[in-house]
Structure formats: structure tokens, C-alpha cells
Amino acid sequence: MNTVTEGRELGKILKRQRIAADMTLAQLSSRAGVSPSHLGRVERGQRFPSAHILHRIAGPLGFAEDELFALAGYLSRRSGSVADRDHNYAGSRLDPYVANVLGQETPEVQRTVVGVLTILKNIARSLRD
């Protein structure tokens, strides 16, 4: 997958999460301290967000920073991610069926699944609160 496609997919995930959090671009901009025009370009896949931008938007969007960095491809097993350093990491408790099914998919599909799961977890969390 090339950077343009990766940027579009990440942008779609970010936009879905912003909408699920019932936030406008202007509200996210205000909370994250990033211009709404830049955020809009990221959501449309015209710009790939830097680690700095991801750090600023993670909290307001309800993402754990490491989740968002993994979705963006900044963290991976090859780059010494948490999973490589911490043997108690939740990935070691992954259901074998889930691991098998996801293991047959491309990294892009795996990241999309993680993005959708994150959105669903955030919706469930907001319904509990």
C-alpha cells in the first residue's frame, strides 16, 4: 500500500472517530491545537499526519496514543513496539482463531479492523459514562 492510500485510510478512521465523538472539525481543532484546514486535509487523505499531530489529536479523539501510532504505522513489531518489549502485552493473549483470521489479512486490513474496534470501544465507553 502506498502512502497516499495509507493516508486516505487513516484519514477515514480519524473522521469516523471524530464523528462518533460528536465533534466538528472546529471543536477538534480547538481541543488539539491544530488548524481545522490541516485536520481536514488529513481526514481527506491529502496529508499524512506527523507523529506530533497524532500526539495532539489522540486524546481529544479518545485514542490511546500507542493505538493511534500503530494505526498510522509509526509503531510496528519490526520497529520495537510494546508487543516486542513487554511479554505481558495483551497481544500474547490474543484468541488463536482471531490471530489466524487476522494473520491472513494484509496489514492495511488489520489496521482498519483495529481502527473499527477502537471506535466501537470508544462508543461503548461513552454509553457507559
PDB file of C-alpha atoms in Angstrom:
ATOM      1  CA  MET A   1       0.000   0.000   0.000  1.00  0.00           C
ATOM      2  CA  ASN A   2       1.413   3.406  -0.835  1.00  0.00           C
ATOM      3  CA  THR A   3       1.468   6.470   1.403  1.00  0.00           C
ATOM      4  CA  VAL A   4      -1.464   8.096  -0.427  1.00  0.00           C
ATOM      5  CA  THR A   5      -3.708   5.081   0.169  1.00  0.00           C
ATOM      6  CA  GLU A   6      -2.489   4.706   3.765  1.00  0.00           C
ATOM      7  CA  GLY A   7      -3.211   8.386   4.370  1.00  0.00           C
ATOM      8  CA  ARG A   8      -6.721   8.065   2.995  1.00  0.00           C
ATOM      9  CA  GLU A   9      -7.490   5.041   5.164  1.00  0.00           C
ATOM     10  CA  LEU A  10      -6.094   6.677   8.280  1.00  0.00           C
ATOM     11  CA  GLY A  11      -7.993   9.858   7.442  1.00  0.00           C
ATOM     12  CA  LYS A  12     -11.245   7.890   7.149  1.00  0.00           C
ATOM     13  CA  ILE A  13     -10.647   6.275  10.541  1.00  0.00           C
ATOM     14  CA  LEU A  14      -9.912   9.647  12.138  1.00  0.00           C
ATOM     15  CA  LYS A  15     -13.019  11.205  10.605  1.00  0.00           C
ATOM     16  CA  ARG A  16     -15.241   8.304  11.723  1.00  0.00           C
ATOM     17  CA  GLN A  17     -13.855   8.605  15.235  1.00  0.00           C
ATOM     18  CA  ARG A  18     -14.381  12.389  15.290  1.00  0.00           C
ATOM     19  CA  ILE A  19     -17.976  11.973  14.130  1.00  0.00           C
ATOM     20  CA  ALA A  20     -18.565   9.150  16.636  1.00  0.00           C
ATOM     21  CA  ALA A  21     -17.281  11.506  19.347  1.00  0.00           C
ATOM     22  CA  ASP A  22     -19.851  14.045  18.111  1.00  0.00           C
ATOM     23  CA  MET A  23     -17.174  16.637  17.334  1.00  0.00           C
ATOM     24  CA  THR A  24     -16.851  19.108  14.490  1.00  0.00           C
ATOM     25  CA  LEU A  25     -13.515  19.818  12.853  1.00  0.00           C
ATOM     26  CA  ALA A  26     -13.527  23.187  14.606  1.00  0.00           C
ATOM     27  CA  GLN A  27     -14.047  21.538  18.003  1.00  0.00           C
ATOM     28  CA  LEU A  28     -11.259  19.021  17.394  1.00  0.00           C
ATOM     29  CA  SER A  29      -9.044  21.842  16.183  1.00  0.00           C
ATOM     30  CA  SER A  30      -9.662  23.822  19.342  1.00  0.00           C
ATOM     31  CA  ARG A  31      -9.069  20.847  21.644  1.00  0.00           C
ATOM     32  CA  ALA A  32      -5.952  19.628  19.828  1.00  0.00           C
ATOM     33  CA  GLY A  33      -4.418  22.954  18.875  1.00  0.00           C
ATOM     34  CA  VAL A  34      -4.192  22.017  15.192  1.00  0.00           C
ATOM     35  CA  SER A  35      -5.710  24.130  12.422  1.00  0.00           C
ATOM     36  CA  PRO A  36      -9.052  22.896  11.068  1.00  0.00           C
ATOM     37  CA  SER A  37      -7.778  23.184   7.494  1.00  0.00           C
ATOM     38  CA  HIS A  38      -4.854  20.872   8.289  1.00  0.00           C
ATOM     39  CA  LEU A  39      -7.151  18.397  10.055  1.00  0.00           C
ATOM     40  CA  GLY A  40      -9.491  18.439   7.060  1.00  0.00           C
ATOM     41  CA  ARG A  41      -6.617  17.642   4.692  1.00  0.00           C
ATOM     42  CA  VAL A  42      -5.587  14.758   6.978  1.00  0.00           C
ATOM     43  CA  GLU A  43      -9.148  13.385   7.033  1.00  0.00           C
ATOM     44  CA  ARG A  44      -9.376  13.589   3.234  1.00  0.00           C
ATOM     45  CA  GLY A  45      -6.044  11.813   2.862  1.00  0.00           C
ATOM     46  CA  GLN A  46      -4.341  14.807   1.284  1.00  0.00           C
ATOM     47  CA  ARG A  47      -1.791  14.967   4.112  1.00  0.00           C
ATOM     48  CA  PHE A  48      -0.309  12.200   6.220  1.00  0.00           C
ATOM     49  CA  PRO A  49      -0.181  13.284   9.860  1.00  0.00           C
ATOM     50  CA  SER A  50       3.143  13.597  11.611  1.00  0.00           C
ATOM     51  CA  ALA A  51       3.709  11.926  14.955  1.00  0.00           C
ATOM     52  CA  HIS A  52       3.362  15.382  16.529  1.00  0.00           C
ATOM     53  CA  ILE A  53      -0.128  15.859  15.042  1.00  0.00           C
ATOM     54  CA  LEU A  54      -1.182  12.346  16.077  1.00  0.00           C
ATOM     55  CA  HIS A  55       0.026  13.057  19.603  1.00  0.00           C
ATOM     56  CA  ARG A  56      -2.116  16.206  19.721  1.00  0.00           C
ATOM     57  CA  ILE A  57      -5.322  14.618  18.373  1.00  0.00           C
ATOM     58  CA  ALA A  58      -5.139  11.236  20.145  1.00  0.00           C
ATOM     59  CA  GLY A  59      -6.638  12.395  23.441  1.00  0.00           C
ATOM     60  CA  PRO A  60      -9.459  14.521  22.046  1.00  0.00           C
ATOM     61  CA  LEU A  61     -10.466  11.658  19.728  1.00  0.00           C
ATOM     62  CA  GLY A  62     -10.413   9.126  22.572  1.00  0.00           C
ATOM     63  CA  PHE A  63      -7.492   7.106  21.235  1.00  0.00           C
ATOM     64  CA  ALA A  64      -4.648   5.826  23.337  1.00  0.00           C
ATOM     65  CA  GLU A  65      -1.567   7.355  21.774  1.00  0.00           C
ATOM     66  CA  ASP A  66       0.009   3.974  21.022  1.00  0.00           C
ATOM     67  CA  GLU A  67      -3.198   2.786  19.303  1.00  0.00           C
ATOM     68  CA  LEU A  68      -3.160   5.784  17.000  1.00  0.00           C
ATOM     69  CA  PHE A  69       0.570   5.493  16.305  1.00  0.00           C
ATOM     70  CA  ALA A  70       0.077   1.812  15.400  1.00  0.00           C
ATOM     71  CA  LEU A  71      -2.813   2.680  13.074  1.00  0.00           C
ATOM     72  CA  ALA A  72      -0.591   5.231  11.350  1.00  0.00           C
ATOM     73  CA  GLY A  73       2.234   2.730  11.000  1.00  0.00           C
ATOM     74  CA  TYR A  74       4.609   4.586  13.325  1.00  0.00           C
ATOM     75  CA  LEU A  75       4.670   1.572  15.652  1.00  0.00           C
ATOM     76  CA  SER A  76       5.099  -1.928  14.347  1.00  0.00           C
ATOM     77  CA  ARG A  77       6.510  -5.210  15.547  1.00  0.00           C
ATOM     78  CA  ARG A  78       9.568  -4.598  13.393  1.00  0.00           C
ATOM     79  CA  SER A  79      10.262  -1.205  14.999  1.00  0.00           C
ATOM     80  CA  GLY A  80      10.322  -2.428  18.600  1.00  0.00           C
ATOM     81  CA  SER A  81       6.739  -1.869  19.612  1.00  0.00           C
ATOM     82  CA  VAL A  82       5.277  -2.501  23.042  1.00  0.00           C
ATOM     83  CA  ALA A  83       4.455  -6.064  21.991  1.00  0.00           C
ATOM     84  CA  ASP A  84       8.150  -6.772  21.436  1.00  0.00           C
ATOM     85  CA  ARG A  85       9.295  -5.254  24.741  1.00  0.00           C
ATOM     86  CA  ASP A  86       6.523  -6.430  27.081  1.00  0.00           C
ATOM     87  CA  HIS A  87       5.752 -10.136  27.206  1.00  0.00           C
ATOM     88  CA  ASN A  88       2.569  -9.431  29.193  1.00  0.00           C
ATOM     89  CA  TYR A  89       1.227  -7.333  26.331  1.00  0.00           C
ATOM     90  CA  ALA A  90      -2.415  -8.165  25.513  1.00  0.00           C
ATOM     91  CA  GLY A  91      -1.384  -9.464  22.082  1.00  0.00           C
ATOM     92  CA  SER A  92       0.068 -12.531  23.771  1.00  0.00           C
ATOM     93  CA  ARG A  93      -3.480 -13.280  24.998  1.00  0.00           C
ATOM     94  CA  LEU A  94      -4.968 -12.999  21.524  1.00  0.00           C
ATOM     95  CA  ASP A  95      -7.540 -15.657  20.727  1.00  0.00           C
ATOM     96  CA  PRO A  96      -5.954 -18.186  18.326  1.00  0.00           C
ATOM     97  CA  TYR A  97      -8.938 -18.008  15.961  1.00  0.00           C
ATOM     98  CA  VAL A  98      -8.746 -14.212  15.801  1.00  0.00           C
ATOM     99  CA  ALA A  99      -4.980 -14.351  15.313  1.00  0.00           C
ATOM    100  CA  ASN A 100      -5.402 -16.859  12.491  1.00  0.00           C
ATOM    101  CA  VAL A 101      -8.110 -14.864  10.692  1.00  0.00           C
ATOM    102  CA  LEU A 102      -6.331 -11.525  11.033  1.00  0.00           C
ATOM    103  CA  GLY A 103      -2.987 -13.118  10.215  1.00  0.00           C
ATOM    104  CA  GLN A 104      -4.319 -13.979   6.755  1.00  0.00           C
ATOM    105  CA  GLU A 105      -5.192 -10.347   6.052  1.00  0.00           C
ATOM    106  CA  THR A 106      -2.931  -7.589   4.829  1.00  0.00           C
ATOM    107  CA  PRO A 107      -1.517  -5.106   7.351  1.00  0.00           C
ATOM    108  CA  GLU A 108      -3.877  -2.492   5.930  1.00  0.00           C
ATOM    109  CA  VAL A 109      -6.940  -4.630   6.672  1.00  0.00           C
ATOM    110  CA  GLN A 110      -5.563  -5.439  10.126  1.00  0.00           C
ATOM    111  CA  ARG A 111      -5.129  -1.713  10.859  1.00  0.00           C
ATOM    112  CA  THR A 112      -8.646  -0.995   9.633  1.00  0.00           C
ATOM    113  CA  VAL A 113     -10.038  -3.710  11.912  1.00  0.00           C
ATOM    114  CA  VAL A 114      -8.130  -2.234  14.851  1.00  0.00           C
ATOM    115  CA  GLY A 115      -9.470   1.217  13.945  1.00  0.00           C
ATOM    116  CA  VAL A 116     -13.060  -0.015  13.834  1.00  0.00           C
ATOM    117  CA  LEU A 117     -12.575  -1.896  17.112  1.00  0.00           C
ATOM    118  CA  THR A 118     -11.183   1.254  18.737  1.00  0.00           C
ATOM    119  CA  ILE A 119     -14.174   3.265  17.554  1.00  0.00           C
ATOM    120  CA  LEU A 120     -16.585   0.635  18.898  1.00  0.00           C
ATOM    121  CA  LYS A 121     -14.775   0.555  22.253  1.00  0.00           C
ATOM    122  CA  ASN A 122     -14.964   4.340  22.499  1.00  0.00           C
ATOM    123  CA  ILE A 123     -18.690   4.320  21.675  1.00  0.00           C
ATOM    124  CA  ALA A 124     -19.304   1.637  24.314  1.00  0.00           C
ATOM    125  CA  ARG A 125     -17.253   3.617  26.851  1.00  0.00           C
ATOM    126  CA  SER A 126     -19.231   6.791  26.131  1.00  0.00           C
ATOM    127  CA  LEU A 127     -22.527   4.913  26.550  1.00  0.00           C
ATOM    128  CA  ARG A 128     -21.415   3.645  29.973  1.00  0.00           C
ATOM    129  CA  ASP A 129     -20.472   7.141  31.151  1.00  0.00           C
TER     130      ASP A 129
END
